[in-house]
Short mmCIF file of C-alpha atoms and ligand atoms in Angstrom, two decimals:
data_model
loop_
_atom_site.label_atom_id
_atom_site.label_comp_id
_atom_site.label_asym_id
_atom_site.label_seq_id
_atom_site.Cartn_x
_atom_site.Cartn_y
_atom_site.Cartn_z
CA MET A 1 -0.10 -0.43 0.37
CA GLY A 2 1.48 3.56 -1.12
CA PHE A 3 1.68 5.50 2.08
CA VAL A 4 -1.00 8.45 0.94
CA LYS A 5 -3.18 5.11 1.10
CA ASP A 6 -1.80 4.31 4.69
CA ARG A 7 -1.96 7.63 6.20
CA PHE A 8 -5.70 8.53 4.55
CA LYS A 9 -6.54 4.96 6.47
CA ALA A 10 -5.30 5.43 9.90
CA THR A 11 -7.34 8.56 9.73
CA ALA A 12 -10.32 8.00 8.24
CA ASP A 13 -10.50 4.44 10.86
CA GLN A 14 -9.57 7.01 14.09
CA GLN A 15 -12.53 9.61 12.33
CA LEU A 16 -14.93 6.53 12.38
CA LEU A 17 -14.44 5.73 15.96
CA GLU A 18 -15.38 9.59 16.23
CA ILE A 19 -18.76 9.02 14.37
CA LYS A 20 -19.28 5.99 16.06
CA SER A 21 -18.52 7.28 19.77
CA ILE A 22 -20.80 11.00 18.91
CA ILE A 23 -23.69 8.58 17.07
CA GLU A 24 -24.33 7.13 20.42
CA LYS A 25 -23.77 9.53 22.45
CA HIS A 26 -25.62 11.68 20.71
CA GLY A 27 -27.72 10.37 17.73
CA ASN A 28 -30.79 11.80 19.06
CA THR A 29 -29.81 14.92 19.03
CA LYS A 30 -31.50 17.42 16.36
CA LEU A 31 -29.67 19.82 13.90
CA GLU A 32 -32.82 22.22 13.31
CA ASP A 33 -37.07 21.89 12.29
CA VAL A 34 -37.06 21.15 8.53
CA THR A 35 -39.71 23.97 6.89
CA ILE A 36 -42.61 23.39 4.47
CA ALA A 37 -40.49 25.78 3.09
CA GLN A 38 -37.53 24.23 3.00
CA ALA A 39 -39.45 20.95 1.81
CA PHE A 40 -40.41 22.48 -1.29
CA GLN A 41 -37.81 24.57 -2.05
CA GLY A 42 -34.61 23.36 -2.99
CA MET A 43 -33.88 21.29 1.49
CA ARG A 44 -31.79 24.87 0.95
CA GLY A 45 -30.46 25.65 4.62
CA ILE A 46 -30.74 22.09 6.27
CA THR A 47 -27.90 20.13 6.94
CA GLY A 48 -28.81 16.34 6.84
CA LEU A 49 -25.51 15.86 5.04
CA VAL A 50 -21.68 14.74 6.40
CA THR A 51 -19.04 15.76 4.31
CA GLU A 52 -14.92 16.09 5.40
CA THR A 53 -13.27 17.25 2.93
CA SER A 54 -14.34 21.38 2.64
CA LEU A 55 -16.55 23.77 5.09
CA LEU A 56 -18.95 26.20 3.77
CA ASP A 57 -19.83 29.54 5.27
CA SER A 58 -22.11 31.94 4.10
CA ASN A 59 -19.64 34.76 4.17
CA GLU A 60 -16.55 33.88 4.76
CA GLY A 61 -16.39 30.87 1.61
CA ILE A 62 -14.65 27.72 1.39
CA ARG A 63 -12.86 26.03 3.47
CA PHE A 64 -10.90 22.59 2.88
CA ARG A 65 -9.94 21.15 6.23
CA GLY A 66 -10.41 24.22 7.24
CA PHE A 67 -7.88 26.38 5.36
CA SER A 68 -9.15 28.74 3.43
CA ILE A 69 -8.04 29.60 -0.37
CA PRO A 70 -5.47 32.66 0.42
CA GLU A 71 -3.65 30.68 2.94
CA LEU A 72 -3.93 27.16 -0.56
CA ARG A 73 -2.45 29.49 -2.59
CA ASP A 74 0.03 30.74 0.43
CA LYS A 75 0.94 27.12 1.85
CA LEU A 76 0.43 24.49 -0.55
CA PRO A 77 3.45 22.71 -2.49
CA LYS A 78 4.10 25.11 -5.89
CA ILE A 79 6.22 23.66 -8.96
CA GLU A 80 9.72 25.37 -9.03
CA ASN A 81 9.73 29.10 -9.32
CA GLY A 82 5.95 28.74 -9.44
CA ASN A 83 3.33 30.77 -7.53
CA GLU A 84 0.34 29.08 -8.05
CA PRO A 85 -0.87 26.04 -6.29
CA LEU A 86 -1.31 22.44 -7.33
CA PRO A 87 -3.86 20.48 -7.28
CA GLU A 88 -2.68 17.63 -6.29
CA GLY A 89 -1.49 19.27 -2.59
CA LEU A 90 -5.17 20.27 -2.17
CA PHE A 91 -6.42 16.14 -2.84
CA TYR A 92 -3.86 15.09 -0.12
CA LEU A 93 -5.33 17.64 2.38
CA MET A 94 -8.79 17.03 1.81
CA LEU A 95 -8.59 12.94 1.60
CA VAL A 96 -5.26 13.15 4.67
CA GLY A 97 -6.84 15.81 6.80
CA GLU A 98 -3.13 17.67 7.10
CA LEU A 99 -0.58 19.94 4.32
CA PRO A 100 1.50 17.71 2.16
CA SER A 101 5.01 18.31 2.40
CA GLN A 102 6.39 18.97 -1.54
CA GLU A 103 7.19 14.79 -1.44
CA ASP A 104 4.23 14.17 -0.95
CA VAL A 105 2.21 16.07 -3.88
CA ASP A 106 5.54 14.95 -6.33
CA HIS A 107 4.54 11.31 -5.47
CA ILE A 108 1.02 11.78 -6.55
CA SER A 109 1.93 13.37 -9.64
CA ALA A 110 4.00 10.47 -10.43
CA THR A 111 1.04 8.11 -8.94
CA TRP A 112 -1.05 9.97 -11.83
CA ALA A 113 1.12 10.44 -13.88
CA ARG A 114 2.33 6.14 -14.71
CA ARG A 115 -1.75 5.68 -13.91
CA SER A 116 -2.64 7.87 -16.84
CA HIS A 117 -3.04 5.68 -20.15
CA VAL A 118 -6.63 5.34 -21.62
CA PRO A 119 -7.91 2.36 -23.42
CA ASN A 120 -8.21 3.05 -26.80
CA HIS A 121 -12.23 1.18 -26.27
CA VAL A 122 -12.62 5.22 -25.12
CA PHE A 123 -11.26 7.30 -27.93
CA ASP A 124 -13.01 5.54 -30.23
CA VAL A 125 -16.75 5.92 -27.54
CA ILE A 126 -16.41 9.21 -27.93
CA GLU A 127 -15.44 9.20 -31.60
CA ALA A 128 -18.82 7.66 -31.93
CA LEU A 129 -20.63 10.81 -31.14
CA PRO A 130 -20.70 12.98 -34.03
CA VAL A 131 -17.99 16.30 -33.44
CA ALA A 132 -20.90 18.91 -32.46
CA THR A 133 -21.70 16.51 -29.55
CA HIS A 134 -21.30 19.00 -26.35
CA PRO A 135 -18.01 19.05 -24.88
CA MET A 136 -20.13 17.72 -21.44
CA THR A 137 -21.63 14.99 -23.04
CA GLN A 138 -18.14 13.95 -24.75
CA PHE A 139 -16.89 13.29 -20.51
CA CYS A 140 -19.68 12.22 -18.98
CA THR A 141 -19.64 10.15 -21.93
CA ALA A 142 -16.47 9.27 -21.59
CA VAL A 143 -16.21 9.54 -18.40
CA LEU A 144 -18.43 6.29 -18.46
CA ALA A 145 -16.43 4.40 -20.77
CA LEU A 146 -13.97 4.67 -18.62
CA GLN A 147 -15.71 2.42 -16.48
CA THR A 148 -14.95 -0.47 -18.09
CA GLU A 149 -11.14 -0.65 -15.76
CA SER A 150 -13.58 0.21 -11.86
CA LYS A 151 -11.59 -2.35 -9.80
CA PHE A 152 -14.17 -1.63 -7.46
CA SER A 153 -17.07 -2.56 -9.63
CA LYS A 154 -14.94 -6.47 -10.55
CA ALA A 155 -13.90 -7.27 -6.61
CA TYR A 156 -17.81 -6.46 -5.64
CA SER A 157 -19.19 -8.78 -8.40
CA GLU A 158 -16.69 -11.29 -6.82
CA GLY A 159 -17.51 -11.13 -3.42
CA ILE A 160 -15.81 -8.66 -0.97
CA SER A 161 -16.02 -8.29 2.20
CA LYS A 162 -17.89 -3.99 3.43
CA LYS A 163 -14.76 -3.71 5.48
CA GLU A 164 -12.10 -3.84 1.43
CA TYR A 165 -14.88 -1.34 0.01
CA TRP A 166 -12.22 2.19 1.07
CA ASP A 167 -9.72 -0.09 -0.70
CA TYR A 168 -11.37 -0.85 -4.10
CA VAL A 169 -13.25 2.65 -4.08
CA TYR A 170 -9.29 3.96 -3.83
CA GLU A 171 -7.79 2.81 -6.49
CA ASP A 172 -10.62 3.57 -8.58
CA THR A 173 -10.23 7.26 -7.21
CA MET A 174 -6.71 7.32 -8.27
CA THR A 175 -6.63 6.33 -11.62
CA LEU A 176 -9.38 7.74 -12.84
CA ILE A 177 -8.25 11.26 -11.62
CA ALA A 178 -5.34 10.36 -13.33
CA ARG A 179 -7.21 9.78 -16.11
CA LEU A 180 -9.51 11.80 -16.33
CA PRO A 181 -7.23 15.55 -17.78
CA ARG A 182 -5.77 13.32 -21.54
CA VAL A 183 -10.20 12.04 -21.76
CA ALA A 184 -10.49 16.03 -21.47
CA ALA A 185 -7.68 17.26 -23.87
CA TYR A 186 -9.17 14.41 -26.58
CA ILE A 187 -12.32 15.84 -26.86
CA TYR A 188 -11.03 19.40 -27.05
CA ARG A 189 -8.41 17.80 -29.59
CA ARG A 190 -11.04 16.51 -31.65
CA LYS A 191 -13.79 19.07 -31.68
CA TYR A 192 -11.71 22.38 -32.14
CA LYS A 193 -8.22 22.00 -33.09
CA ASN A 194 -8.62 18.96 -35.97
CA SER A 195 -8.23 16.00 -33.65
CA GLU A 196 -4.49 16.92 -33.66
CA HIS A 197 -3.59 15.37 -30.75
CA ILE A 198 -0.64 16.03 -28.27
CA GLN A 199 0.63 12.76 -26.66
CA PRO A 200 1.46 13.82 -22.74
CA ASP A 201 4.46 14.61 -20.83
CA GLY A 202 4.92 12.57 -18.20
CA LEU A 203 7.65 13.93 -16.55
CA LEU A 204 4.75 17.11 -15.92
CA ASP A 205 3.13 17.39 -12.94
CA TRP A 206 -0.84 16.92 -13.28
CA SER A 207 -2.21 20.27 -14.29
CA GLY A 208 1.11 21.40 -16.60
CA ASN A 209 0.84 18.21 -18.16
CA PHE A 210 -3.03 19.10 -18.86
CA ALA A 211 -2.26 22.11 -19.72
CA HIS A 212 0.77 20.24 -22.10
CA MET A 213 -1.86 18.46 -24.46
CA LEU A 214 -4.61 21.29 -24.51
CA GLY A 215 -2.14 22.81 -26.77
CA PHE A 216 -1.34 25.78 -24.42
CA GLU A 217 2.82 25.72 -22.85
CA ASP A 218 2.53 29.17 -21.88
CA GLU A 219 4.00 29.47 -18.49
CA GLY A 220 0.83 31.79 -17.43
CA PHE A 221 -1.74 29.67 -18.02
CA LYS A 222 -0.28 26.18 -17.18
CA GLU A 223 0.05 28.64 -13.92
CA LEU A 224 -3.90 29.43 -14.35
CA MET A 225 -4.30 25.72 -14.54
CA ARG A 226 -3.18 24.54 -11.83
CA LEU A 227 -4.86 27.76 -9.52
CA TYR A 228 -7.90 26.84 -11.01
CA LEU A 229 -7.61 22.77 -11.15
CA THR A 230 -7.75 23.98 -6.94
CA ILE A 231 -10.46 26.40 -6.42
CA HIS A 232 -12.38 24.22 -8.22
CA ALA A 233 -12.06 21.18 -6.91
CA ASP A 234 -14.49 20.85 -4.07
CA HIS A 235 -17.64 23.44 -2.84
CA GLU A 236 -18.98 21.28 0.85
CA GLY A 237 -21.61 19.01 -0.48
CA GLY A 238 -24.50 20.11 -0.82
CA ASN A 239 -23.83 21.34 -4.68
CA VAL A 240 -25.31 19.19 -7.54
CA SER A 241 -21.82 17.57 -8.72
CA ALA A 242 -21.32 16.67 -5.09
CA HIS A 243 -25.38 15.72 -4.21
CA ALA A 244 -24.87 13.62 -7.26
CA THR A 245 -21.53 11.96 -7.02
CA HIS A 246 -22.16 11.21 -3.37
CA LEU A 247 -25.86 10.59 -3.97
CA VAL A 248 -25.10 7.84 -6.10
CA GLY A 249 -21.81 6.41 -4.60
CA SER A 250 -24.14 5.45 -1.35
CA ALA A 251 -26.07 3.02 -3.72
CA LEU A 252 -21.90 1.23 -4.43
CA SER A 253 -22.49 2.09 -7.49
CA ASP A 254 -18.63 3.10 -8.27
CA PRO A 255 -16.79 6.31 -8.47
CA TYR A 256 -16.58 6.04 -12.64
CA LEU A 257 -20.85 5.47 -12.20
CA SER A 258 -21.10 8.45 -9.73
CA PHE A 259 -18.27 10.70 -10.93
CA ALA A 260 -20.26 10.95 -14.40
CA ALA A 261 -23.53 11.19 -12.73
CA GLY A 262 -22.09 14.35 -10.60
CA MET A 263 -21.18 15.60 -13.85
CA ALA A 264 -23.80 15.28 -15.80
CA GLY A 265 -25.23 17.80 -13.07
CA LEU A 266 -21.98 19.77 -13.16
CA ALA A 267 -23.34 20.16 -16.70
CA GLY A 268 -26.73 22.39 -15.75
CA PRO A 269 -26.45 26.05 -16.64
CA LEU A 270 -27.97 27.31 -12.48
CA HIS A 271 -24.78 25.04 -11.79
CA GLY A 272 -21.24 24.25 -13.46
CA LEU A 273 -22.27 25.13 -16.72
CA ALA A 274 -22.48 28.89 -15.83
CA ASN A 275 -19.17 29.01 -16.93
CA GLN A 276 -19.27 29.37 -20.35
CA GLU A 277 -22.75 31.75 -20.22
CA VAL A 278 -20.95 33.97 -18.67
CA ILE A 279 -18.40 34.61 -21.41
CA ARG A 280 -21.02 34.48 -23.71
CA TRP A 281 -24.20 36.97 -21.65
CA ILE A 282 -20.22 39.24 -21.18
CA GLU A 283 -19.87 38.99 -25.05
CA GLU A 284 -22.91 40.30 -26.18
CA LEU A 285 -23.20 42.93 -24.28
CA GLN A 286 -20.26 44.00 -25.50
CA GLU A 287 -21.22 42.90 -29.07
CA THR A 288 -24.44 44.48 -28.16
CA LEU A 289 -22.93 47.59 -27.44
CA GLY A 290 -20.33 48.17 -29.97
CA THR A 291 -17.43 48.47 -28.21
CA GLN A 292 -14.53 46.06 -26.08
CA GLU A 293 -14.75 48.25 -22.84
CA PRO A 294 -18.86 49.06 -22.32
CA SER A 295 -18.76 51.93 -19.70
CA LYS A 296 -19.79 51.03 -16.29
CA GLU A 297 -23.49 52.31 -16.92
CA GLN A 298 -24.03 51.32 -20.09
CA ILE A 299 -23.70 47.36 -18.24
CA ALA A 300 -26.10 48.99 -15.70
CA ASP A 301 -28.28 48.94 -18.22
CA TYR A 302 -27.56 46.15 -19.78
CA ILE A 303 -27.92 43.99 -16.60
CA LYS A 304 -31.16 45.95 -16.69
CA THR A 305 -32.31 44.40 -19.68
CA THR A 306 -31.08 41.01 -18.89
CA LEU A 307 -33.76 40.82 -15.74
CA THR A 308 -36.68 42.48 -18.10
CA GLN A 309 -36.73 39.68 -19.73
CA GLY A 310 -36.30 37.12 -17.71
CA LYS A 311 -33.09 35.73 -17.38
CA VAL A 312 -30.82 34.98 -14.49
CA VAL A 313 -27.84 37.54 -14.73
CA PRO A 314 -24.57 34.44 -14.48
CA GLY A 315 -21.88 34.29 -12.18
CA TYR A 316 -24.41 35.82 -10.10
CA GLY A 317 -25.70 34.57 -7.16
CA HIS A 318 -25.78 31.24 -4.98
CA ALA A 319 -27.73 29.40 -2.57
CA VAL A 320 -25.66 29.05 0.50
CA LEU A 321 -22.83 32.18 -0.63
CA ARG A 322 -23.54 35.84 0.76
CA LYS A 323 -21.04 37.21 0.33
CA THR A 324 -18.36 38.43 -2.68
CA ASP A 325 -16.77 34.13 -3.50
CA PRO A 326 -13.66 33.94 -2.82
CA ARG A 327 -12.15 32.07 -5.13
CA PHE A 328 -13.85 35.05 -7.25
CA THR A 329 -11.12 36.73 -5.20
CA ALA A 330 -8.35 34.23 -6.02
CA GLN A 331 -9.48 34.37 -10.02
CA MET A 332 -9.06 38.16 -10.19
CA GLU A 333 -5.81 38.30 -8.29
CA PHE A 334 -4.29 36.55 -10.97
CA ALA A 335 -5.53 38.45 -13.91
CA LYS A 336 -4.40 42.31 -12.03
CA THR A 337 -0.47 40.35 -12.10
CA HIS A 338 -0.39 38.78 -14.98
CA CYS A 339 -2.92 40.28 -17.08
CA PRO A 340 -4.73 43.61 -16.38
CA GLU A 341 -5.10 45.38 -19.59
CA ASN A 342 -7.46 42.63 -21.39
CA PRO A 343 -10.82 44.90 -22.25
CA THR A 344 -12.85 41.23 -21.20
CA VAL A 345 -10.64 41.09 -17.79
CA LYS A 346 -11.78 44.38 -17.25
CA THR A 347 -15.66 44.28 -17.77
CA VAL A 348 -15.97 41.77 -15.42
CA TRP A 349 -13.99 44.13 -13.18
CA ASN A 350 -16.56 47.34 -14.50
CA VAL A 351 -20.12 43.91 -13.44
CA TYR A 352 -18.75 43.10 -10.37
CA ASP A 353 -18.66 47.61 -10.18
CA VAL A 354 -22.67 48.31 -10.97
CA ALA A 355 -24.00 44.34 -10.99
CA PRO A 356 -24.32 43.41 -7.49
CA ALA A 357 -26.52 47.13 -6.02
CA ILE A 358 -28.27 46.16 -9.20
CA LEU A 359 -29.17 42.86 -8.15
CA GLU A 360 -29.94 43.80 -4.39
CA ALA A 361 -32.64 46.09 -5.44
CA THR A 362 -34.37 43.65 -6.96
CA GLY A 363 -35.02 42.43 -3.02
CA LYS A 364 -35.16 39.19 -4.61
CA ILE A 365 -32.00 37.98 -5.24
CA LYS A 366 -30.14 36.26 -1.11
CA ASN A 367 -27.17 36.72 -2.92
CA PRO A 368 -26.40 40.22 -4.95
CA TRP A 369 -22.13 39.15 -5.12
CA PRO A 370 -20.72 37.05 -8.06
CA ASN A 371 -19.90 33.43 -8.39
CA VAL A 372 -16.47 31.76 -9.62
CA ASP A 373 -17.95 31.41 -12.93
CA ALA A 374 -18.35 35.36 -12.93
CA HIS A 375 -14.27 35.24 -13.95
CA SER A 376 -12.63 32.23 -15.15
CA GLY A 377 -13.87 33.03 -18.92
CA ALA A 378 -12.60 35.57 -19.60
CA LEU A 379 -8.98 34.09 -18.07
CA LEU A 380 -8.98 31.41 -20.46
CA LYS A 381 -9.87 33.80 -23.48
CA HIS A 382 -6.91 36.19 -21.93
CA TYR A 383 -4.55 32.98 -23.19
CA GLY A 384 -6.20 31.54 -25.72
CA LEU A 385 -9.00 29.00 -24.84
CA VAL A 386 -11.11 30.88 -26.25
CA GLU A 387 -14.11 27.86 -27.42
CA GLU A 388 -16.58 27.98 -23.42
CA ASP A 389 -18.37 25.27 -23.97
CA PHE A 390 -15.47 23.28 -23.37
CA TYR A 391 -14.86 25.47 -19.57
CA THR A 392 -17.72 23.03 -17.79
CA VAL A 393 -15.08 20.69 -18.79
CA LEU A 394 -12.21 21.73 -17.07
CA PHE A 395 -15.16 22.76 -14.14
CA GLY A 396 -15.60 18.81 -14.04
CA VAL A 397 -11.39 18.09 -13.49
CA SER A 398 -11.59 19.73 -11.52
CA ARG A 399 -14.07 19.48 -9.46
CA ALA A 400 -13.30 14.88 -10.22
CA LEU A 401 -10.40 16.07 -6.80
CA GLY A 402 -13.14 16.62 -4.23
CA VAL A 403 -15.63 14.15 -5.21
CA LEU A 404 -14.14 11.57 -5.91
CA ALA A 405 -11.51 12.53 -2.31
CA SER A 406 -15.08 12.72 -0.75
CA LEU A 407 -16.46 9.16 -2.75
CA CYS A 408 -13.56 7.55 -0.43
CA TRP A 409 -14.23 9.59 2.95
CA ASP A 410 -18.09 8.14 2.43
CA ARG A 411 -16.33 4.29 2.37
CA ALA A 412 -13.75 4.16 5.18
CA LEU A 413 -16.63 5.46 7.06
CA ASN A 414 -19.31 3.44 5.75
CA PHE A 415 -22.01 5.31 5.07
CA PRO A 416 -24.72 4.30 4.06
CA ILE A 417 -27.14 4.54 1.04
CA GLU A 418 -29.20 7.78 0.99
CA ARG A 419 -32.58 7.80 0.85
CA PRO A 420 -33.77 11.21 2.95
CA LYS A 421 -37.64 11.16 2.81
CA SER A 422 -40.43 12.55 0.66
CA VAL A 423 -43.72 13.13 0.78
CA THR A 424 -46.39 14.88 -1.29
CA THR A 425 -49.07 18.32 -1.68
CA GLU A 426 -51.42 16.17 -0.18
CA TRP A 427 -49.67 14.64 2.94
CA VAL A 428 -48.46 18.49 4.09
CA LYS A 429 -52.24 20.20 3.03
CA ASN A 430 -53.29 17.03 5.51
CA PHE A 431 -50.50 18.11 8.56
CA ILE A 432 -51.23 20.93 8.12
CA ASP A 433 -55.21 20.60 9.02
CA LYS A 434 -54.04 18.03 11.54
CA GLN A 435 -51.78 21.14 13.35
CA GLN A 436 -54.61 24.00 13.40
CA ALA A 437 -56.75 21.01 14.86
N1 CMX B 1 -30.11 37.03 -11.91
C1 CMX B 1 -31.49 37.12 -11.61
N2 CMX B 1 -31.77 36.63 -10.78
C2 CMX B 1 -32.07 35.53 -9.86
C3 CMX B 1 -30.02 35.25 -10.03
C4 CMX B 1 -28.76 36.02 -10.91
N3 CMX B 1 -27.99 35.93 -10.93
N4 CMX B 1 -29.39 34.79 -9.40
C5 CMX B 1 -31.47 34.58 -7.99
N5 CMX B 1 -31.62 34.81 -8.70
C6 CMX B 1 -33.05 35.14 -8.44
C7 CMX B 1 -33.76 33.41 -8.86
O1 CMX B 1 -33.94 32.86 -9.99
C8 CMX B 1 -35.62 33.90 -7.96
O2 CMX B 1 -36.51 33.85 -8.89
P1 CMX B 1 -37.33 33.58 -8.54
O3 CMX B 1 -38.38 33.60 -7.46
O4 CMX B 1 -38.55 34.47 -10.24
O5 CMX B 1 -37.80 32.52 -8.42
C9 CMX B 1 -34.65 34.40 -6.99
O6 CMX B 1 -33.54 35.69 -7.95
C10 CMX B 1 -34.17 34.50 -5.48
O7 CMX B 1 -33.47 32.92 -5.52
P2 CMX B 1 -32.21 33.00 -4.93
O8 CMX B 1 -32.80 32.44 -3.95
O9 CMX B 1 -31.17 34.18 -4.50
O10 CMX B 1 -31.19 31.93 -5.71
P3 CMX B 1 -31.72 30.20 -5.26
O11 CMX B 1 -30.15 29.63 -4.64
O12 CMX B 1 -32.85 30.08 -5.92
O13 CMX B 1 -30.18 30.17 -6.87
C11 CMX B 1 -28.29 30.35 -7.84
C12 CMX B 1 -28.84 30.02 -6.81
C13 CMX B 1 -26.99 29.93 -8.58
C14 CMX B 1 -28.76 28.54 -8.86
C15 CMX B 1 -28.57 31.77 -9.09
O14 CMX B 1 -28.63 32.77 -8.02
C16 CMX B 1 -28.66 31.08 -9.89
O15 CMX B 1 -29.25 31.09 -11.38
N6 CMX B 1 -27.63 32.23 -10.58
C17 CMX B 1 -27.10 32.45 -12.06
C18 CMX B 1 -26.32 30.98 -13.01
C19 CMX B 1 -25.55 31.34 -11.44
O16 CMX B 1 -24.54 31.60 -11.67
N7 CMX B 1 -24.89 29.59 -11.58
C20 CMX B 1 -23.40 29.33 -10.61
C21 CMX B 1 -23.49 29.28 -9.69
C22 CMX B 1 -22.40 27.90 -8.25
C23 CMX B 1 -22.41 26.92 -8.88
O17 CMX B 1 -22.51 26.64 -9.11
O18 CMX B 1 -21.49 26.51 -9.95
#
């Protein structure tokens, strides 16, 4: 067993004992009551899940194992002469619960490089889809095609003890994460670069190699990828992609099937697809107004028109957050260093200056501040990754780190099949009548 796996198992065993004791002593303690509105309206605010890898504070934003994004940018290992954290380090932190050393991160980079070979049938499956197929559909399909490699699925059908589930889920997790950049880059080169594919470079880190296979050798872009793949990785357990992966995994569907479910959820425009929608909205704004750098007054009018048309302003709002997303701020800081003069970047900043007040004035939007998706497109366009319908695939490659680390935890902690109770509107009406009687 590798040392990362050993450490994960030791930490998880300790946690399992603690959870057993908590349930024994406090299992009947109520976290909170559920209202009728919560049952009808997306279960917003109900605490009904335990996810170890990260925790979201509505005002402060995400913390991964207690570390904020600025702290992680400072503390996680980097490549030599690099400034941005290596996502391998965040994965280690989410899995083991402690900050990694450079050696730990190098070990994960090397493991993923070693396991990155994608079987040919996966490329055949991608090739069977029309080239025009949306990249997220190609990505989900490819993840399902990779499922033939599942060690968990094979071991389960041969018969294994419950105590061994975590081991096979861990192995599948490491292999799947190792292969995702190759699959994603293949989809990109097939769809936009005339199928001129680029072979992996096993000497590069996970993000650097991904950038290389996409066809970008600029060190600035590689640094952007390291930051991007770190900050999109996890956002506690209730968001659609994390929850879907966890839910499907709770049926003991293997990590490939579970992750494919999460990615199908990420492909929705209210979740991960918003990054594509944001840049389209900004480019439409620039085109409609006939300028790359519209004034704040022009932008304000455009936002109001979007709202009047009954559309959402993409990249703004959040189900949990109530302040500017620190993932937005991290990208803004990156842009200030690398491309402060880019007109689309400047437009993103001008939107940030005017949108919150307008959204707040509607009186119904609970969070008028930007989320992670409000900035990413402008940065990617700056470096020449201009095909915005690919952007959610980048989000998906990153999200694998969080949701699959969580899946390892789910199996190591023996979490059971998830099955909340649902009721009908008729049941609710009867319930209200009984309460009032
Ligand atoms: N523009 C216009 N209207 C918005 C809005 C926005 N950016 N954000 C919320 N609203 C509206 C909602 O549609 C809702 O309207 P109705 O009452 O008419 O149905 C009302 O304001 C209240 O919504 P809310 O409680 O503030 O927000 P929700 O928790 O229901 O939804 C989210 C959260 C993210 C889906 C929503 O803010 C939104 O659609 N934003 C734009 C899409 C986006 O950026 N998504 C990415 C989120 C981050 C991610 O998951 O990747």
